[in-house]
PDB file of C-alpha atoms in Angstrom:
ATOM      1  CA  UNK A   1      38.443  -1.870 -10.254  1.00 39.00           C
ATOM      2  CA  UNK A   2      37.145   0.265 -13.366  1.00 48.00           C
ATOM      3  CA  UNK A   3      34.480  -1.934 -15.279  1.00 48.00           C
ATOM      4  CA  UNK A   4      33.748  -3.767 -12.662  1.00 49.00           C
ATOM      5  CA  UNK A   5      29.360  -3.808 -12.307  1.00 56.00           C
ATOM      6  CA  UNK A   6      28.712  -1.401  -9.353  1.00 60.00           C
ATOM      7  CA  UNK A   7      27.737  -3.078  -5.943  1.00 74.00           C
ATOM      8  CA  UNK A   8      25.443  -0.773  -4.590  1.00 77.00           C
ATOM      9  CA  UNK A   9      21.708  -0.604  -6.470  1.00 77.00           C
ATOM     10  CA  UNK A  10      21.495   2.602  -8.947  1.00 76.00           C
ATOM     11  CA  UNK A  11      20.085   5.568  -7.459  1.00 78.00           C
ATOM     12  CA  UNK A  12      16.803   6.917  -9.461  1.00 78.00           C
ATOM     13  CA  UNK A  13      17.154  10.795 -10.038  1.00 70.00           C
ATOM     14  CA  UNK A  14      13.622  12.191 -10.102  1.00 74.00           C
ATOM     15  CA  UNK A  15      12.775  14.107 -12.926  1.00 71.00           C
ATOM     16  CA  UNK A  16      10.324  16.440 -11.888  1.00 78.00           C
ATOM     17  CA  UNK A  17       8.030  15.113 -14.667  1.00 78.00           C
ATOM     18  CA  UNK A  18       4.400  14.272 -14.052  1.00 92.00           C
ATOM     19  CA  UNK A  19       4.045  10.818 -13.258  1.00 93.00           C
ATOM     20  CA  UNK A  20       1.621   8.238 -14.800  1.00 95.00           C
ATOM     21  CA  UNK A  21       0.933   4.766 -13.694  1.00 96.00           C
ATOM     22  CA  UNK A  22       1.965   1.927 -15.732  1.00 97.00           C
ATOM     23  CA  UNK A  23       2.080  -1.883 -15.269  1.00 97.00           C
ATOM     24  CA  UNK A  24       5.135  -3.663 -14.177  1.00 98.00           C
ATOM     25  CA  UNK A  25       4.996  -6.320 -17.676  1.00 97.00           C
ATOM     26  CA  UNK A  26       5.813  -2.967 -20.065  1.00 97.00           C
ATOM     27  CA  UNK A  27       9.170  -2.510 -17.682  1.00 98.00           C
ATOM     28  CA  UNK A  28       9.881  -6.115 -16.549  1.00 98.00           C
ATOM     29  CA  UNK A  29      10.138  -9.171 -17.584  1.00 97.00           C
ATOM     30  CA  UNK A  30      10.234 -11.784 -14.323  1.00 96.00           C
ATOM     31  CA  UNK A  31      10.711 -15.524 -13.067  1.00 94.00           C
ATOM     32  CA  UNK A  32       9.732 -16.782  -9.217  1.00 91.00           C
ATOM     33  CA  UNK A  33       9.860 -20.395  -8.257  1.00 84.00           C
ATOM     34  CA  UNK A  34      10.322 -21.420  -4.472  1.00 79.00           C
ATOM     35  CA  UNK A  35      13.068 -21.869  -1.424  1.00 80.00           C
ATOM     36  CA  UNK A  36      11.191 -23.440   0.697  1.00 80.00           C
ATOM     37  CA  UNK A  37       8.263 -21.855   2.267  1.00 83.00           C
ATOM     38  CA  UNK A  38       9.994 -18.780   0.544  1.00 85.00           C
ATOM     39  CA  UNK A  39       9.237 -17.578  -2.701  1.00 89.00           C
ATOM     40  CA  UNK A  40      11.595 -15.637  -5.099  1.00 92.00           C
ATOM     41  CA  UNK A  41      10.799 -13.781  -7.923  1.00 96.00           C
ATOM     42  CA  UNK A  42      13.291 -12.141 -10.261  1.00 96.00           C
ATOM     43  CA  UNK A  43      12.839  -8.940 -11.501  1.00 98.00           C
ATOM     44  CA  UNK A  44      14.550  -7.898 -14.678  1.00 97.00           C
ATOM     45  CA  UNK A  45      14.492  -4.354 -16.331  1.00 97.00           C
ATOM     46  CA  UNK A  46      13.582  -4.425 -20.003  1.00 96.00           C
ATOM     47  CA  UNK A  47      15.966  -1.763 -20.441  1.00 96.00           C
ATOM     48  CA  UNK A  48      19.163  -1.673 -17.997  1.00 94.00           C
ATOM     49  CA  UNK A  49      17.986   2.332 -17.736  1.00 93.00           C
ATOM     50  CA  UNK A  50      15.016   2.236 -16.183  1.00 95.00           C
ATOM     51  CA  UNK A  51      16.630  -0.074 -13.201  1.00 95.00           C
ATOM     52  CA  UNK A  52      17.166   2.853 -10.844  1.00 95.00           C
ATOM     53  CA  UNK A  53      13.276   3.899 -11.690  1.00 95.00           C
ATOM     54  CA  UNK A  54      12.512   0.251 -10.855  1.00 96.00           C
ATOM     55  CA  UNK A  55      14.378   0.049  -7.742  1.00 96.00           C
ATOM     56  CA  UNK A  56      12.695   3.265  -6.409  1.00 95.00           C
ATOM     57  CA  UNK A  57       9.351   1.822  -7.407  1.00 96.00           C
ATOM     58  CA  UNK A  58       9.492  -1.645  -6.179  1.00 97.00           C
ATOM     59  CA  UNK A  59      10.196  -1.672  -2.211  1.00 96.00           C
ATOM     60  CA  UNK A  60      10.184  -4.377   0.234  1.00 97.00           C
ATOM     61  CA  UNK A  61       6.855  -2.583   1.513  1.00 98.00           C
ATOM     62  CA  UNK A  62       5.372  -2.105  -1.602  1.00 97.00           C
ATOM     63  CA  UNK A  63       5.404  -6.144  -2.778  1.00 98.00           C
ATOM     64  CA  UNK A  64       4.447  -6.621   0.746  1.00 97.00           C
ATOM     65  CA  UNK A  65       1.326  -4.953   0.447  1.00 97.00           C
ATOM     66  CA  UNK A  66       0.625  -6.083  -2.806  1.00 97.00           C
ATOM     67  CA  UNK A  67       0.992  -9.440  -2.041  1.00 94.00           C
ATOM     68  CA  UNK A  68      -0.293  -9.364   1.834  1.00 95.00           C
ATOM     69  CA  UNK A  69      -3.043 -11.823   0.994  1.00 90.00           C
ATOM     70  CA  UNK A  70      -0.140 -14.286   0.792  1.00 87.00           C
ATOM     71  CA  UNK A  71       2.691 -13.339   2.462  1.00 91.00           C
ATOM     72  CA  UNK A  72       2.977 -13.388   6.125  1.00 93.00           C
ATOM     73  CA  UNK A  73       6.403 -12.128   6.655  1.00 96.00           C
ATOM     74  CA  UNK A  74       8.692 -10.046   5.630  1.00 97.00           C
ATOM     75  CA  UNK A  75       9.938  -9.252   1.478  1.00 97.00           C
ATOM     76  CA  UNK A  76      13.792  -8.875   0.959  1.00 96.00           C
ATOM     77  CA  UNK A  77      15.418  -7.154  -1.920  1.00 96.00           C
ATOM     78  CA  UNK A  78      18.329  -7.809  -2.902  1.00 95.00           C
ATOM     79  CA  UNK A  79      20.233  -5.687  -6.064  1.00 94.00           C
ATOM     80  CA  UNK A  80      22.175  -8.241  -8.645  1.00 92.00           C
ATOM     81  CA  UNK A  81      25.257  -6.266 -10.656  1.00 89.00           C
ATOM     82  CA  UNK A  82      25.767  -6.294 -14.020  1.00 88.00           C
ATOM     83  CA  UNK A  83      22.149  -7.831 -14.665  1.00 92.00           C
ATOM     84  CA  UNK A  84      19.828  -4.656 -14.398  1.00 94.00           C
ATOM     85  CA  UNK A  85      17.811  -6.929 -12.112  1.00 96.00           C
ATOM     86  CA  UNK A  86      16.411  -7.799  -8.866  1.00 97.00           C
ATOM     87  CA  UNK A  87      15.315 -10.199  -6.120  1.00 96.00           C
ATOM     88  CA  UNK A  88      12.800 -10.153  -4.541  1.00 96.00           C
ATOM     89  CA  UNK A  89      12.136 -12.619  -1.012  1.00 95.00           C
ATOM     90  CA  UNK A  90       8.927 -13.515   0.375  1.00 94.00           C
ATOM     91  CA  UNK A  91       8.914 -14.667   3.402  1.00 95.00           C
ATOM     92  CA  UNK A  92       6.095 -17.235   4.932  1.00 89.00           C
ATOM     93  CA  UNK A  93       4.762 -17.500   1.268  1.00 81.00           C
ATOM     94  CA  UNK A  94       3.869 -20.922   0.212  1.00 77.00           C
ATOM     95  CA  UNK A  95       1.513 -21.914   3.318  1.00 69.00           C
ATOM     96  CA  UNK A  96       4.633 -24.123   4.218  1.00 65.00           C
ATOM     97  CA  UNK A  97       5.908 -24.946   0.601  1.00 61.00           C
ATOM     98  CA  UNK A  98       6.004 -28.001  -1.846  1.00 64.00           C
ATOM     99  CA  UNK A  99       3.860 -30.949  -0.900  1.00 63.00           C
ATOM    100  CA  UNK A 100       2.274 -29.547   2.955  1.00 60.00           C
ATOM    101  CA  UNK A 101       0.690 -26.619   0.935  1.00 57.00           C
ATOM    102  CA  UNK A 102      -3.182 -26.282  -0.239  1.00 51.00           C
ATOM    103  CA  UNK A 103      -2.762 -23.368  -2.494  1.00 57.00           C
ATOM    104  CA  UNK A 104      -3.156 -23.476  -5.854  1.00 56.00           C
ATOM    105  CA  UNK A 105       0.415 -22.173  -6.782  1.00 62.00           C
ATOM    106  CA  UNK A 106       2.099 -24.358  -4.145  1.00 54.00           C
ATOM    107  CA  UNK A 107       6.143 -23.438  -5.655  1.00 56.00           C
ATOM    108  CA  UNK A 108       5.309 -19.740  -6.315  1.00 60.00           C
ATOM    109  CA  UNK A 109       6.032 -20.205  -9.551  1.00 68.00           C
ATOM    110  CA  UNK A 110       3.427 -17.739 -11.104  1.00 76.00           C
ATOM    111  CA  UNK A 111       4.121 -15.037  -8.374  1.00 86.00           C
ATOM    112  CA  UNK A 112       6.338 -13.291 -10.783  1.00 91.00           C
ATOM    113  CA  UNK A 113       3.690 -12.699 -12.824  1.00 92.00           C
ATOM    114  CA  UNK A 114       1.573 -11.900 -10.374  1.00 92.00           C
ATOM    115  CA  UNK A 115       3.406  -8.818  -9.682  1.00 96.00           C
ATOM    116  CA  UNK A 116       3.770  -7.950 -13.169  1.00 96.00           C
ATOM    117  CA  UNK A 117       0.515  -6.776 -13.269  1.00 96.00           C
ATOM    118  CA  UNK A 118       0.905  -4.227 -10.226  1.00 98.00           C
ATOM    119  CA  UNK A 119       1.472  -0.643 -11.388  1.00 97.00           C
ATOM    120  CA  UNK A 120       3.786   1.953 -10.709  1.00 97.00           C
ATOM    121  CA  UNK A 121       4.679   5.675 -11.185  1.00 95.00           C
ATOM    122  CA  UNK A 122       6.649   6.524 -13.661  1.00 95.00           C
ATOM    123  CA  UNK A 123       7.972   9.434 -15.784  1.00 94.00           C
ATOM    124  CA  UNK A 124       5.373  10.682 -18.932  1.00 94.00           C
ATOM    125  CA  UNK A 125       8.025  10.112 -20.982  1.00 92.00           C
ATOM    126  CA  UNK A 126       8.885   6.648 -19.864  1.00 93.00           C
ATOM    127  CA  UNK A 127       5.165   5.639 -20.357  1.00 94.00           C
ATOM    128  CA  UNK A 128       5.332   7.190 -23.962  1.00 93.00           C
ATOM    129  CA  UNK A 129       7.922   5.299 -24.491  1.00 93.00           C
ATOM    130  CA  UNK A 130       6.084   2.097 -23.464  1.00 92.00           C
ATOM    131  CA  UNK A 131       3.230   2.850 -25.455  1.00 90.00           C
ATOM    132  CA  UNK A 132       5.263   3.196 -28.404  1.00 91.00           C
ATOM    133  CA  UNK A 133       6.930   0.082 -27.948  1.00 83.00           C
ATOM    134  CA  UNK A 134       4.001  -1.983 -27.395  1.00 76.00           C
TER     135      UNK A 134
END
């Protein structure tokens, strides 16, 4: 089964480097729309390396608290192979979805970039490199 995308989500080895907080859009890039009154948001690494830094960044708990002015259950993650992404599941977070919700973003479809704009810990040397690629 060599070269076949690994199933279980990369492991992050710490560094031991000081840490620096950075925004999820210099990492990311992402797309959300809506299952209902779920919303989804894909999370894609701009570089398939910094997946496993992502994936140890970006918990269930994490989006839940960022987004807990919305969401009123629980956030799945789920780890796609091959694709150095994510996805992310919001549960009870469209006030009932579609056409029986009064929010402004009714389909979720800007959540993804929404959480774009939350920050995270990461290596100095990963934020270097994020300043020099900006």
């Amino acid at each position: 089964m060599r070269g076949l995308a690994a199933r279980r989500p990369p492991a992050c080895a710490e560094s031991g480097e000081d840490q620096e907080e950075v925004r999820l859009i210099a990492l990311a890039w992402s797309r959300s729309g809506d299952k209902g009154n779920l919303s989804n948001i894909g999370l894609v690494a701009r570089k398939a390396e910094w997946l496993p830094l992502l994936w140890s960044r970006v918990t269930p708990e994490r989006v839940h608290a960022y987004f807990a002015h919305l969401v009123h259950g629980k956030v799945e993650r789920f780890y796609l192979p091959g694709t150095a992404s994510m996805n992310l599941l919001l549960h009870e977070a469209l006030d009932g979805g579609g056409p029986s919700s009064m929010r402004l973003d009714p389909l979720g479809k800007g959540r993804g970039q929404m959480l774009l704009d939350m920050t995270v810990p990461v290596p100095r040397s990963v934020a270097a490199e994020v300043r020099r690629r900006s």
